[in-house]
Amino acid sequence: MAFAQVAWEKRRFGQTQRRDLWWLQPLLIFLGLSTFVVYTTWAAFQGKNYTFGPYLSPFYSPELFGSSGHAWFGPKPGWFPGWLPWSPALLILPFPGLFRFTCYYYRGAYYKSFWADPPSCTVGEPRKMYLGERHFPLILHNVHRYFLYVAIGFLFILAHDVWDALWFTDPATGAVHFGIGLGTLILAANTIFLSCYALGCHSLRHLVGGRFDLLGPARLASYRCVSCLNGKHMRWAWTSLVSVGFSDLYIRLCATGIWHDWRIL
Ligand code: FES
């Protein structure tokens, strides 16, 4: 068999023979994720304008402690650190935040976009050594499966928020009646998108069918369903990221009177 010896040459950072727009996707991901992180951090520290009528921002749900009617256990607790600005979101957001941070898709995306490790396939990277995810600190990503359990619990809470968003209080009489506003539809769509994202998780796919040689009919159907969502995991990751941010923004702008909730029913 014919063969040729090719000398292996280490590429400098950014060096590549690619002629396509390989830098465009990492750049867009960098801009998209940066925008989301900046907005989410700002919104989480606001501590106000996160409810409007029956709507509750998903960044603040479940509102464990707080001053709105959605709070489960009453107002701000005495044990909350005094040096930290009070906001109910600070008790909630670390869980979905770490779920996304440890997600297999986002890891691949931000390793390229933020760490340039490598910036893209066959493009030179800045580091000389790669220890991988079997060493500290990246081995901590293995907690992803446990954040999945928490995320599934959040889906039930968000679904309950959609139910709550169907019941409006008449400010004149105080009577509660059924209704649908644009905010109801936005919260419902957000819960569907988040479900498609979380239920297509790689860890869930492994849990449902990856450990078995034979799958019964129910498990096989579940495995197919999770695999179907998993095949479009990147799409659901971005759709749900935009929808959860927009849900907060919509409620915030309604609460401050900049937008008016459109009542459909
Ligand atoms: Fe993305 Fe689990 S791999 S949510």
CSV table of C-alpha atoms and ligand atoms in Angstrom, one decimal:
chain,number,residue,atom,x,y,z
A,1,MET,CA,0.0,0.0,0.0
A,2,ALA,CA,1.3,3.4,-0.9
A,3,PHE,CA,1.9,5.9,1.9
A,4,ALA,CA,3.4,9.3,2.5
A,5,GLN,CA,5.0,10.7,5.5
A,6,VAL,CA,3.6,14.0,6.5
A,7,ALA,CA,5.3,16.2,9.1
A,8,TRP,CA,3.0,17.3,11.9
A,9,GLU,CA,3.1,21.0,12.4
A,10,LYS,CA,1.6,22.7,15.4
A,11,ARG,CA,-0.6,25.6,14.4
A,12,ARG,CA,-0.3,29.0,15.9
A,13,PHE,CA,-3.4,30.4,17.6
A,14,GLY,CA,-6.0,31.1,14.8
A,15,GLN,CA,-3.9,29.6,12.1
A,16,THR,CA,-5.8,27.4,9.7
A,17,GLN,CA,-6.1,26.4,6.0
A,18,ARG,CA,-9.9,26.8,6.1
A,19,ARG,CA,-11.3,29.3,3.7
A,20,ASP,CA,-14.9,29.3,4.9
A,21,LEU,CA,-16.4,31.7,7.5
A,22,TRP,CA,-15.4,29.4,10.4
A,23,TRP,CA,-15.2,32.4,12.9
A,24,LEU,CA,-18.8,33.5,12.3
A,25,GLN,CA,-20.6,30.9,14.4
A,26,PRO,CA,-18.3,31.3,17.5
A,27,LEU,CA,-18.7,35.0,17.2
A,28,LEU,CA,-22.5,34.9,17.1
A,29,ILE,CA,-22.5,32.5,20.0
A,30,PHE,CA,-20.2,34.8,21.9
A,31,LEU,CA,-22.5,37.7,21.3
A,32,GLY,CA,-25.7,35.8,22.0
A,33,LEU,CA,-24.5,34.2,25.3
A,34,SER,CA,-22.9,37.4,26.5
A,35,THR,CA,-26.1,39.4,25.9
A,36,PHE,CA,-28.1,36.8,27.8
A,37,VAL,CA,-25.7,36.6,30.7
A,38,VAL,CA,-25.6,40.4,31.0
A,39,TYR,CA,-29.4,40.8,30.8
A,40,THR,CA,-30.1,37.9,33.2
A,41,THR,CA,-27.6,39.3,35.8
A,42,TRP,CA,-29.2,42.7,35.6
A,43,ALA,CA,-32.7,41.4,35.8
A,44,ALA,CA,-31.9,39.1,38.7
A,45,PHE,CA,-30.5,42.0,40.8
A,46,GLN,CA,-33.5,44.2,40.2
A,47,GLY,CA,-35.8,42.5,42.8
A,48,LYS,CA,-38.8,44.4,41.4
A,49,ASN,CA,-41.1,44.5,38.4
A,50,TYR,CA,-41.0,40.7,38.0
A,51,THR,CA,-44.8,40.2,38.3
A,52,PHE,CA,-47.7,41.7,36.4
A,53,GLY,CA,-51.3,40.7,37.2
A,54,PRO,CA,-51.2,36.9,37.4
A,55,TYR,CA,-47.9,36.7,35.5
A,56,LEU,CA,-44.6,35.8,37.3
A,57,SER,CA,-41.2,36.1,35.5
A,58,PRO,CA,-39.6,32.6,35.0
A,59,PHE,CA,-36.4,34.2,36.4
A,60,TYR,CA,-38.2,34.5,39.7
A,61,SER,CA,-40.2,31.3,39.7
A,62,PRO,CA,-40.7,29.7,42.2
A,63,GLU,CA,-40.7,32.9,44.3
A,64,LEU,CA,-39.8,31.2,47.6
A,65,PHE,CA,-39.6,34.5,49.6
A,66,GLY,CA,-40.8,37.9,48.4
A,67,SER,CA,-43.3,40.6,48.6
A,68,SER,CA,-45.7,39.6,45.8
A,69,GLY,CA,-48.7,37.3,46.1
A,70,HIS,CA,-46.7,34.5,44.4
A,71,ALA,CA,-44.3,34.1,47.3
A,72,TRP,CA,-44.5,30.6,48.9
A,73,PHE,CA,-43.1,31.4,52.4
A,74,GLY,CA,-43.6,35.1,52.9
A,75,PRO,CA,-41.4,38.1,52.8
A,76,LYS,CA,-37.6,38.4,52.7
A,77,PRO,CA,-36.1,36.0,55.2
A,78,GLY,CA,-34.0,37.3,58.1
A,79,TRP,CA,-31.1,34.9,57.3
A,80,PHE,CA,-30.5,36.5,53.8
A,81,PRO,CA,-27.0,38.1,53.9
A,82,GLY,CA,-27.2,41.8,54.5
A,83,TRP,CA,-24.3,42.6,52.2
A,84,LEU,CA,-26.1,41.2,49.2
A,85,PRO,CA,-28.9,43.2,47.5
A,86,TRP,CA,-32.2,41.4,48.2
A,87,SER,CA,-33.8,39.8,45.2
A,88,PRO,CA,-35.9,36.6,45.1
A,89,ALA,CA,-34.2,35.6,41.9
A,90,LEU,CA,-30.9,35.0,43.6
A,91,LEU,CA,-32.4,32.0,45.4
A,92,ILE,CA,-33.6,30.5,42.1
A,93,LEU,CA,-31.4,31.4,39.1
A,94,PRO,CA,-28.3,29.4,40.1
A,95,PHE,CA,-30.1,26.1,39.5
A,96,PRO,CA,-31.2,26.7,35.9
A,97,GLY,CA,-28.1,28.7,35.3
A,98,LEU,CA,-25.8,25.7,36.3
A,99,PHE,CA,-28.0,23.3,34.3
A,100,ARG,CA,-27.3,25.3,31.2
A,101,PHE,CA,-23.6,25.9,32.1
A,102,THR,CA,-23.0,22.2,32.4
A,103,CYS,CA,-25.1,21.2,29.3
A,104,TYR,CA,-23.1,19.2,26.7
A,105,TYR,CA,-24.2,21.5,23.9
A,106,TYR,CA,-23.3,24.8,25.7
A,107,ARG,CA,-20.0,23.3,26.8
A,108,GLY,CA,-19.0,22.7,23.2
A,109,ALA,CA,-20.3,26.1,22.3
A,110,TYR,CA,-18.6,28.2,24.9
A,111,TYR,CA,-15.3,26.2,24.8
A,112,LYS,CA,-15.0,27.5,21.3
A,113,SER,CA,-16.5,30.9,21.6
A,114,PHE,CA,-15.2,32.1,25.0
A,115,TRP,CA,-12.1,29.9,25.5
A,116,ALA,CA,-11.0,29.5,21.9
A,117,ASP,CA,-10.2,25.9,22.8
A,118,PRO,CA,-10.1,25.5,19.8
A,119,PRO,CA,-12.0,28.4,18.1
A,120,SER,CA,-13.2,25.9,15.5
A,121,CYS,CA,-12.3,22.6,14.0
A,122,THR,CA,-8.8,22.5,12.5
A,123,VAL,CA,-8.0,26.1,13.8
A,124,GLY,CA,-5.0,26.6,16.0
A,125,GLU,CA,-5.7,27.1,19.7
A,126,PRO,CA,-3.9,29.2,22.2
A,127,ARG,CA,-3.1,26.4,24.7
A,128,LYS,CA,-0.4,23.8,24.5
A,129,MET,CA,-2.1,21.2,26.7
A,130,TYR,CA,-5.6,19.9,27.1
A,131,LEU,CA,-6.4,17.9,30.2
A,132,GLY,CA,-10.0,17.3,29.1
A,133,GLU,CA,-13.1,16.8,31.3
A,134,ARG,CA,-11.6,14.0,33.3
A,135,HIS,CA,-9.6,16.4,35.4
A,136,PHE,CA,-10.4,19.2,37.8
A,137,PRO,CA,-12.0,21.6,37.3
A,138,LEU,CA,-13.9,20.5,34.2
A,139,ILE,CA,-14.7,17.1,35.8
A,140,LEU,CA,-17.2,19.0,37.9
A,141,HIS,CA,-19.4,19.2,34.7
A,142,ASN,CA,-20.5,15.6,35.7
A,143,VAL,CA,-23.0,17.1,38.1
A,144,HIS,CA,-25.1,17.9,35.0
A,145,ARG,CA,-27.3,14.9,35.6
A,146,TYR,CA,-28.3,16.2,39.1
A,147,PHE,CA,-29.2,19.6,37.7
A,148,LEU,CA,-31.4,17.8,35.2
A,149,TYR,CA,-33.5,16.4,38.1
A,150,VAL,CA,-33.9,19.9,39.5
A,151,ALA,CA,-34.7,21.3,36.0
A,152,ILE,CA,-37.5,18.8,35.5
A,153,GLY,CA,-39.0,19.9,38.9
A,154,PHE,CA,-38.8,23.5,37.6
A,155,LEU,CA,-40.9,22.5,34.5
A,156,PHE,CA,-43.8,21.5,36.7
A,157,ILE,CA,-43.6,24.8,38.6
A,158,LEU,CA,-43.5,26.8,35.4
A,159,ALA,CA,-46.5,24.8,34.1
A,160,HIS,CA,-48.3,25.8,37.3
A,161,ASP,CA,-47.4,29.4,36.6
A,162,VAL,CA,-49.1,29.1,33.2
A,163,TRP,CA,-52.2,27.8,35.0
A,164,ASP,CA,-52.0,30.8,37.4
A,165,ALA,CA,-51.6,33.1,34.4
A,166,LEU,CA,-55.2,32.1,33.3
A,167,TRP,CA,-56.8,33.7,36.3
A,168,PHE,CA,-57.1,37.5,36.4
A,169,THR,CA,-58.3,39.6,39.3
A,170,ASP,CA,-60.7,42.5,38.5
A,171,PRO,CA,-59.2,45.5,40.2
A,172,ALA,CA,-62.6,47.1,40.7
A,173,THR,CA,-64.4,44.2,42.3
A,174,GLY,CA,-61.6,41.9,43.4
A,175,ALA,CA,-63.4,39.0,41.6
A,176,VAL,CA,-61.2,36.4,40.0
A,177,HIS,CA,-62.1,35.3,36.5
A,178,PHE,CA,-60.7,33.2,33.7
A,179,GLY,CA,-58.9,35.0,30.9
A,180,ILE,CA,-56.0,34.7,28.4
A,181,GLY,CA,-53.6,37.5,27.8
A,182,LEU,CA,-50.6,37.7,25.5
A,183,GLY,CA,-48.5,37.2,28.6
A,184,THR,CA,-50.3,33.9,29.2
A,185,LEU,CA,-49.3,32.7,25.7
A,186,ILE,CA,-45.7,33.8,26.1
A,187,LEU,CA,-45.4,32.0,29.4
A,188,ALA,CA,-47.0,28.9,27.9
A,189,ALA,CA,-44.7,28.9,24.9
A,190,ASN,CA,-41.7,29.4,27.2
A,191,THR,CA,-42.6,26.4,29.2
A,192,ILE,CA,-43.0,24.3,26.1
A,193,PHE,CA,-39.7,25.4,24.7
A,194,LEU,CA,-37.9,24.8,28.1
A,195,SER,CA,-39.5,21.3,28.2
A,196,CYS,CA,-38.2,20.5,24.7
A,197,TYR,CA,-34.8,21.6,25.8
A,198,ALA,CA,-34.6,19.8,29.2
A,199,LEU,CA,-36.3,16.6,28.0
A,200,GLY,CA,-33.9,16.3,25.1
A,201,CYS,CA,-30.9,16.3,27.5
A,202,HIS,CA,-28.1,13.9,26.7
A,203,SER,CA,-28.1,12.7,30.3
A,204,LEU,CA,-31.8,11.9,30.2
A,205,ARG,CA,-31.3,10.0,27.0
A,206,HIS,CA,-28.7,7.9,28.7
A,207,LEU,CA,-30.9,7.4,31.8
A,208,VAL,CA,-34.0,6.4,29.8
A,209,GLY,CA,-32.4,3.9,27.3
A,210,GLY,CA,-28.6,4.1,27.3
A,211,ARG,CA,-28.0,1.6,30.1
A,212,PHE,CA,-30.2,-1.2,28.8
A,213,ASP,CA,-29.6,-4.0,26.3
A,214,LEU,CA,-33.4,-4.5,25.8
A,215,LEU,CA,-36.1,-1.9,26.0
A,216,GLY,CA,-39.7,-2.6,26.7
A,217,PRO,CA,-42.4,-0.8,24.7
A,218,ALA,CA,-42.9,2.0,27.2
A,219,ARG,CA,-39.2,2.6,27.6
A,220,LEU,CA,-38.6,2.3,23.9
A,221,ALA,CA,-41.3,5.0,23.2
A,222,SER,CA,-39.7,7.3,25.8
A,223,TYR,CA,-36.3,6.7,24.4
A,224,ARG,CA,-37.4,7.6,20.9
A,225,CYS,CA,-39.2,10.7,22.2
A,226,VAL,CA,-36.1,11.9,24.1
A,227,SER,CA,-33.8,11.0,21.1
A,228,CYS,CA,-36.1,13.0,18.8
A,229,LEU,CA,-35.8,16.1,21.0
A,230,ASN,CA,-32.1,15.4,21.5
A,231,GLY,CA,-31.5,15.5,17.8
A,232,LYS,CA,-32.5,19.2,17.8
A,233,HIS,CA,-30.9,20.0,21.2
A,234,MET,CA,-29.0,23.0,19.9
A,235,ARG,CA,-32.2,24.5,18.4
A,236,TRP,CA,-34.1,24.0,21.6
A,237,ALA,CA,-31.2,25.4,23.7
A,238,TRP,CA,-31.4,28.7,21.8
A,239,THR,CA,-35.1,28.9,21.4
A,240,SER,CA,-35.6,28.4,25.1
A,241,LEU,CA,-32.8,30.8,26.0
A,242,VAL,CA,-34.5,33.5,23.9
A,243,SER,CA,-38.0,32.7,25.2
A,244,VAL,CA,-37.1,32.7,28.9
A,245,GLY,CA,-35.3,36.0,28.5
A,246,PHE,CA,-38.2,37.5,26.5
A,247,SER,CA,-40.8,36.3,29.1
A,248,ASP,CA,-39.0,38.2,31.8
A,249,LEU,CA,-38.6,41.3,29.6
A,250,TYR,CA,-42.3,41.2,28.6
A,251,ILE,CA,-43.5,41.1,32.2
A,252,ARG,CA,-41.0,43.7,33.3
A,253,LEU,CA,-42.1,46.1,30.5
A,254,CYS,CA,-45.8,45.5,31.4
A,255,ALA,CA,-45.1,46.1,35.1
A,256,THR,CA,-43.3,49.4,34.4
A,257,GLY,CA,-46.2,50.5,32.1
A,258,ILE,CA,-44.0,50.7,28.9
A,259,TRP,CA,-46.0,47.8,27.3
A,260,HIS,CA,-49.6,46.9,27.8
A,261,ASP,CA,-50.7,43.3,28.1
A,262,TRP,CA,-53.0,42.4,25.2
A,263,ARG,CA,-56.1,40.6,26.6
A,264,ILE,CA,-57.3,38.0,24.1
A,265,LEU,CA,-60.1,36.6,26.2
B,1,FES,FE1,-28.0,19.9,27.2
B,1,FES,FE2,-28.4,18.1,29.2
B,1,FES,S1,-27.0,18.0,27.6
B,1,FES,S2,-29.5,20.0,28.8
